[in-house]
PDB file of C-alpha atoms in Angstrom:
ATOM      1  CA  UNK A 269      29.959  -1.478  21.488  1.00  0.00           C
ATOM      2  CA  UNK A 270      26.777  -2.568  19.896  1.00  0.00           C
ATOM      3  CA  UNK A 271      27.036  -4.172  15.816  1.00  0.00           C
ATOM      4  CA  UNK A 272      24.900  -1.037  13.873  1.00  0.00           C
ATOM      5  CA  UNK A 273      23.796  -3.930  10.945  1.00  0.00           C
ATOM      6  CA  UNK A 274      21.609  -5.708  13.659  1.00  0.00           C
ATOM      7  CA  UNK A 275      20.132  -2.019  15.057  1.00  0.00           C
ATOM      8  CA  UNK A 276      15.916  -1.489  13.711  1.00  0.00           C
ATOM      9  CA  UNK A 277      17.132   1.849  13.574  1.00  0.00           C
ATOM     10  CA  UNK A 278      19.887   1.521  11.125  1.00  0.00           C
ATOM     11  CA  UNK A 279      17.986  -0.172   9.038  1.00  0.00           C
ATOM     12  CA  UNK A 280      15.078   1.794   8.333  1.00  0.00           C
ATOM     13  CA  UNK A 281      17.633   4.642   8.089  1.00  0.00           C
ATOM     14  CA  UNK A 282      19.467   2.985   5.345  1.00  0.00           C
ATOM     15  CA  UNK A 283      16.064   2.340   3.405  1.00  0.00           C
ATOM     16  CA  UNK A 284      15.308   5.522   3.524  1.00  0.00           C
ATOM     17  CA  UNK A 285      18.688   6.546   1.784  1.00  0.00           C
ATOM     18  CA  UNK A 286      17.437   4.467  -0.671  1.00  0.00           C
ATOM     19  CA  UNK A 287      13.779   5.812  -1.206  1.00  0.00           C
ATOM     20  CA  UNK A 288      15.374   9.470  -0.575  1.00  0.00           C
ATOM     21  CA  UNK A 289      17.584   9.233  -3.611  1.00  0.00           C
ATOM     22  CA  UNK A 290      15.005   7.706  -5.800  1.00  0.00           C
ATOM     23  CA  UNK A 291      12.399  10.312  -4.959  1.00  0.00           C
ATOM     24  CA  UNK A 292      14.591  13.275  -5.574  1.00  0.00           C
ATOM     25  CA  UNK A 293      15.818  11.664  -9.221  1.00  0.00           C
ATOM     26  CA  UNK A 294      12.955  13.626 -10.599  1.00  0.00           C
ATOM     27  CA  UNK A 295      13.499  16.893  -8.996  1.00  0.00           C
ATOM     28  CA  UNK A 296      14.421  19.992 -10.968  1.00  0.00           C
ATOM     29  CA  UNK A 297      18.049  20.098 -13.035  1.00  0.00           C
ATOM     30  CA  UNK A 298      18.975  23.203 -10.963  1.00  0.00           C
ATOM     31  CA  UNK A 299      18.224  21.724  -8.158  1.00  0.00           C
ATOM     32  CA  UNK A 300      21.201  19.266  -8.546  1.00  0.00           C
ATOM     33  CA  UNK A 301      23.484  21.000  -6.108  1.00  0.00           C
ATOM     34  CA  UNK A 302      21.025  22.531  -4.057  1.00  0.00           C
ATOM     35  CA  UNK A 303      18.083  20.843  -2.521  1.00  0.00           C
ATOM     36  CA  UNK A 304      18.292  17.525  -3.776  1.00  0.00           C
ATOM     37  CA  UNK A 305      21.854  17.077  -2.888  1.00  0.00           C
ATOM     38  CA  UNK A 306      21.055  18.584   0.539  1.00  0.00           C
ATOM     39  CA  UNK A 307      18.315  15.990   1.374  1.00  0.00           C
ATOM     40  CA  UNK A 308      20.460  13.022   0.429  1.00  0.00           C
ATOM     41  CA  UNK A 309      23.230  14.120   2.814  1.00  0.00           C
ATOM     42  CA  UNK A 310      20.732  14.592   5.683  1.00  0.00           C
ATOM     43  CA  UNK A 311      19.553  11.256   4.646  1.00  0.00           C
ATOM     44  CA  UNK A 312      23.002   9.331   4.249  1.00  0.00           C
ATOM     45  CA  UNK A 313      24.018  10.999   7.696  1.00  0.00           C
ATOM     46  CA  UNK A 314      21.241   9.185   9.990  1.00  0.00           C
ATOM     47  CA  UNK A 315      22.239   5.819   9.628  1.00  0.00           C
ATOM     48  CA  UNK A 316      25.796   7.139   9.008  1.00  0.00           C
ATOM     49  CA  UNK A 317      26.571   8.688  12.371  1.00  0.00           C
ATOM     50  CA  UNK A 318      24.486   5.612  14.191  1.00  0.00           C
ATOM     51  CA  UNK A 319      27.324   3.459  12.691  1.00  0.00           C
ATOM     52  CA  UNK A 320      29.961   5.550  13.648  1.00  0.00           C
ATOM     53  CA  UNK A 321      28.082   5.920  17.333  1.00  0.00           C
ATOM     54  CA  UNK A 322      28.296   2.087  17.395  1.00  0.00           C
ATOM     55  CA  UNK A 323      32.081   2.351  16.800  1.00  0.00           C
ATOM     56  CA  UNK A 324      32.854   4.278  19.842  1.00  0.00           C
ATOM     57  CA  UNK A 325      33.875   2.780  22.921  1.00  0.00           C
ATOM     58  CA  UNK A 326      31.725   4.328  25.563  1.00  0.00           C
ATOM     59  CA  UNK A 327      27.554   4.622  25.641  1.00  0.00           C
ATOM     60  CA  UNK A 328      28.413   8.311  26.124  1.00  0.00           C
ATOM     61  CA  UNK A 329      29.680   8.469  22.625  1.00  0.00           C
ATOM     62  CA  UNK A 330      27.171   6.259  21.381  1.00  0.00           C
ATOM     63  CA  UNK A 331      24.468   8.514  22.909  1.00  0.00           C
ATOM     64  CA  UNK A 332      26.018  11.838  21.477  1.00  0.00           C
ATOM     65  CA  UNK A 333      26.190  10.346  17.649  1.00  0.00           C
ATOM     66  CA  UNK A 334      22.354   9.103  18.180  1.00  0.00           C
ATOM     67  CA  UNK A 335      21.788  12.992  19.171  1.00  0.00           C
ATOM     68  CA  UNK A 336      23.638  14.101  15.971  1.00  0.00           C
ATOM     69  CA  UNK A 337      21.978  11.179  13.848  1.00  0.00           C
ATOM     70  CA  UNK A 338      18.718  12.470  15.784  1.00  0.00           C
ATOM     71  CA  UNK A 339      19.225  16.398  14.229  1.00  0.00           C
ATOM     72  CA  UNK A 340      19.881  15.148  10.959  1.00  0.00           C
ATOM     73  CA  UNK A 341      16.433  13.318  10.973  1.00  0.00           C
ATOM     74  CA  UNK A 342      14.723  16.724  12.201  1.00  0.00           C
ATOM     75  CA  UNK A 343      16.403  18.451   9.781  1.00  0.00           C
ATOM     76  CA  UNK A 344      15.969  15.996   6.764  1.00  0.00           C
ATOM     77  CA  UNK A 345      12.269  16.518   7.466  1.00  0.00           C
ATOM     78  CA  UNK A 346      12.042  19.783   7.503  1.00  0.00           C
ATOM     79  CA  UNK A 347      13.852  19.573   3.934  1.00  0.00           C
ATOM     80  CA  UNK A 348      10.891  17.159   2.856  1.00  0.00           C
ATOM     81  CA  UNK A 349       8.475  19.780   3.709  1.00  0.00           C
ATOM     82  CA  UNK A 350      10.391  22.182   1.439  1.00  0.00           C
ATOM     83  CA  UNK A 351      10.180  19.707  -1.444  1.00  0.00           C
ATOM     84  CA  UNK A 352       6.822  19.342  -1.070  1.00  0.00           C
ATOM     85  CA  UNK A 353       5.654  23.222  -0.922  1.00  0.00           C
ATOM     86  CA  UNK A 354       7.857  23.496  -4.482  1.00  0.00           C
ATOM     87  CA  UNK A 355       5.651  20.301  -5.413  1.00  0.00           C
ATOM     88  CA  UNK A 356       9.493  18.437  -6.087  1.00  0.00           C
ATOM     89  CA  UNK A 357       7.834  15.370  -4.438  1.00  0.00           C
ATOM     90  CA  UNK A 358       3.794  14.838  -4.785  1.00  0.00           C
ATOM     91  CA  UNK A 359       1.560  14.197  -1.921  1.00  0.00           C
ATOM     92  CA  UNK A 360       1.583  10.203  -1.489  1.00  0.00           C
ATOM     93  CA  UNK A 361       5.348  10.422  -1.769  1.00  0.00           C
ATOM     94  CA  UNK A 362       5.351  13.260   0.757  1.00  0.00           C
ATOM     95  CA  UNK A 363       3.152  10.956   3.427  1.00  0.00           C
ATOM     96  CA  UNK A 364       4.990   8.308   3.091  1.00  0.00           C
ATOM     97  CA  UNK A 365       8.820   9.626   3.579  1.00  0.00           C
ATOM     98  CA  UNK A 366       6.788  11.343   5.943  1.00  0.00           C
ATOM     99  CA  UNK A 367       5.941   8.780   8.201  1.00  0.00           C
ATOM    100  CA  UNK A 368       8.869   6.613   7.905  1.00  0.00           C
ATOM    101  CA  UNK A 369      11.501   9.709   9.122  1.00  0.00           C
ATOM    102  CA  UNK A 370       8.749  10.503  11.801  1.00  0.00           C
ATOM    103  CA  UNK A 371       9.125   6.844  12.891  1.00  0.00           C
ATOM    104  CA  UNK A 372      12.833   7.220  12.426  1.00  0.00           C
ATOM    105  CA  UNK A 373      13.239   9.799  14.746  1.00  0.00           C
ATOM    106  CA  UNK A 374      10.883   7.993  17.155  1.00  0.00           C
ATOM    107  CA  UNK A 375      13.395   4.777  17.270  1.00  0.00           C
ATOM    108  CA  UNK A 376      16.297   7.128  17.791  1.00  0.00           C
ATOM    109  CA  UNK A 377      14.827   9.077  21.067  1.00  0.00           C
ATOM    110  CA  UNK A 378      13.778   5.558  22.158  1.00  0.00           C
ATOM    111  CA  UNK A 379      17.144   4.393  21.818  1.00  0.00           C
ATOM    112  CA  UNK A 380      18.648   7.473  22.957  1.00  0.00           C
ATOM    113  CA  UNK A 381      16.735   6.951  26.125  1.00  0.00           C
ATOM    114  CA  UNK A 382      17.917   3.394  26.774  1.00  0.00           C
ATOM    115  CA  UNK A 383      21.150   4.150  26.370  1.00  0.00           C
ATOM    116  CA  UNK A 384      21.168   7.197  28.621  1.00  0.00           C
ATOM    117  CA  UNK A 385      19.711   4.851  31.421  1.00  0.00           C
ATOM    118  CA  UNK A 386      22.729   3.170  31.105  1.00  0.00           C
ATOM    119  CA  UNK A 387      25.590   5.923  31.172  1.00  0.00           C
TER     120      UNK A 387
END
């Protein structure tokens, strides 16, 4: 079982939450329930299901919640291009959420990898 807190990953997935939910203060008022709320849960749910991976008691499990963590970084970026085209986020905002989920997802095949060695 591996501690999550200590885990690179984690914790560039948990700032993210953080920038994710201040950058999408701003979008539209309709968009309250829809795309905004969407992007936040896609964002909670990366360092989420790494925790709950960690919790598990084999690296099988483990692996299979980095794979799930892993989609909701794909999908969380595919949200941010969305956002973008409807100019909800502007362009430096865009590069740089950008760039950190790209390195997120990065970690997580990386660790995905190592752990896979292993099972």
């Amino acid at each position: 079982m591996n501690y999550f807190k200590e885990l690179k990953v984690w914790q560039k997935a948990i700032e993210l939450v953080t920038e994710t939910y201040l950058k999408s203060q701003s979008f539209p008022k309709e968009e309250i329930y829809g795309l905004a709320s969407q992007i936040r849960r896609c964002a909670v749910s990366i360092p989420s299901n790494i925790a709950e991976g960690c919790g598990r008691n084999t690296d099988k499990d483990f692996n299979n919640f980095l794979g799930i963590s892993l989609g909701s970084a794909f999908e969380f970026e595919t949200q941010l291009i969305i956002c973008k085209n409807l100019e909800f986020i502007n362009n430096e905002d865009f590069k740089y959420l950008e760039s950190e989920i790209q390195h997120i997802q990065n970690m997580l095949i990386k660790l995905k990898s190592s752990i896979k060695k292993k099972i």
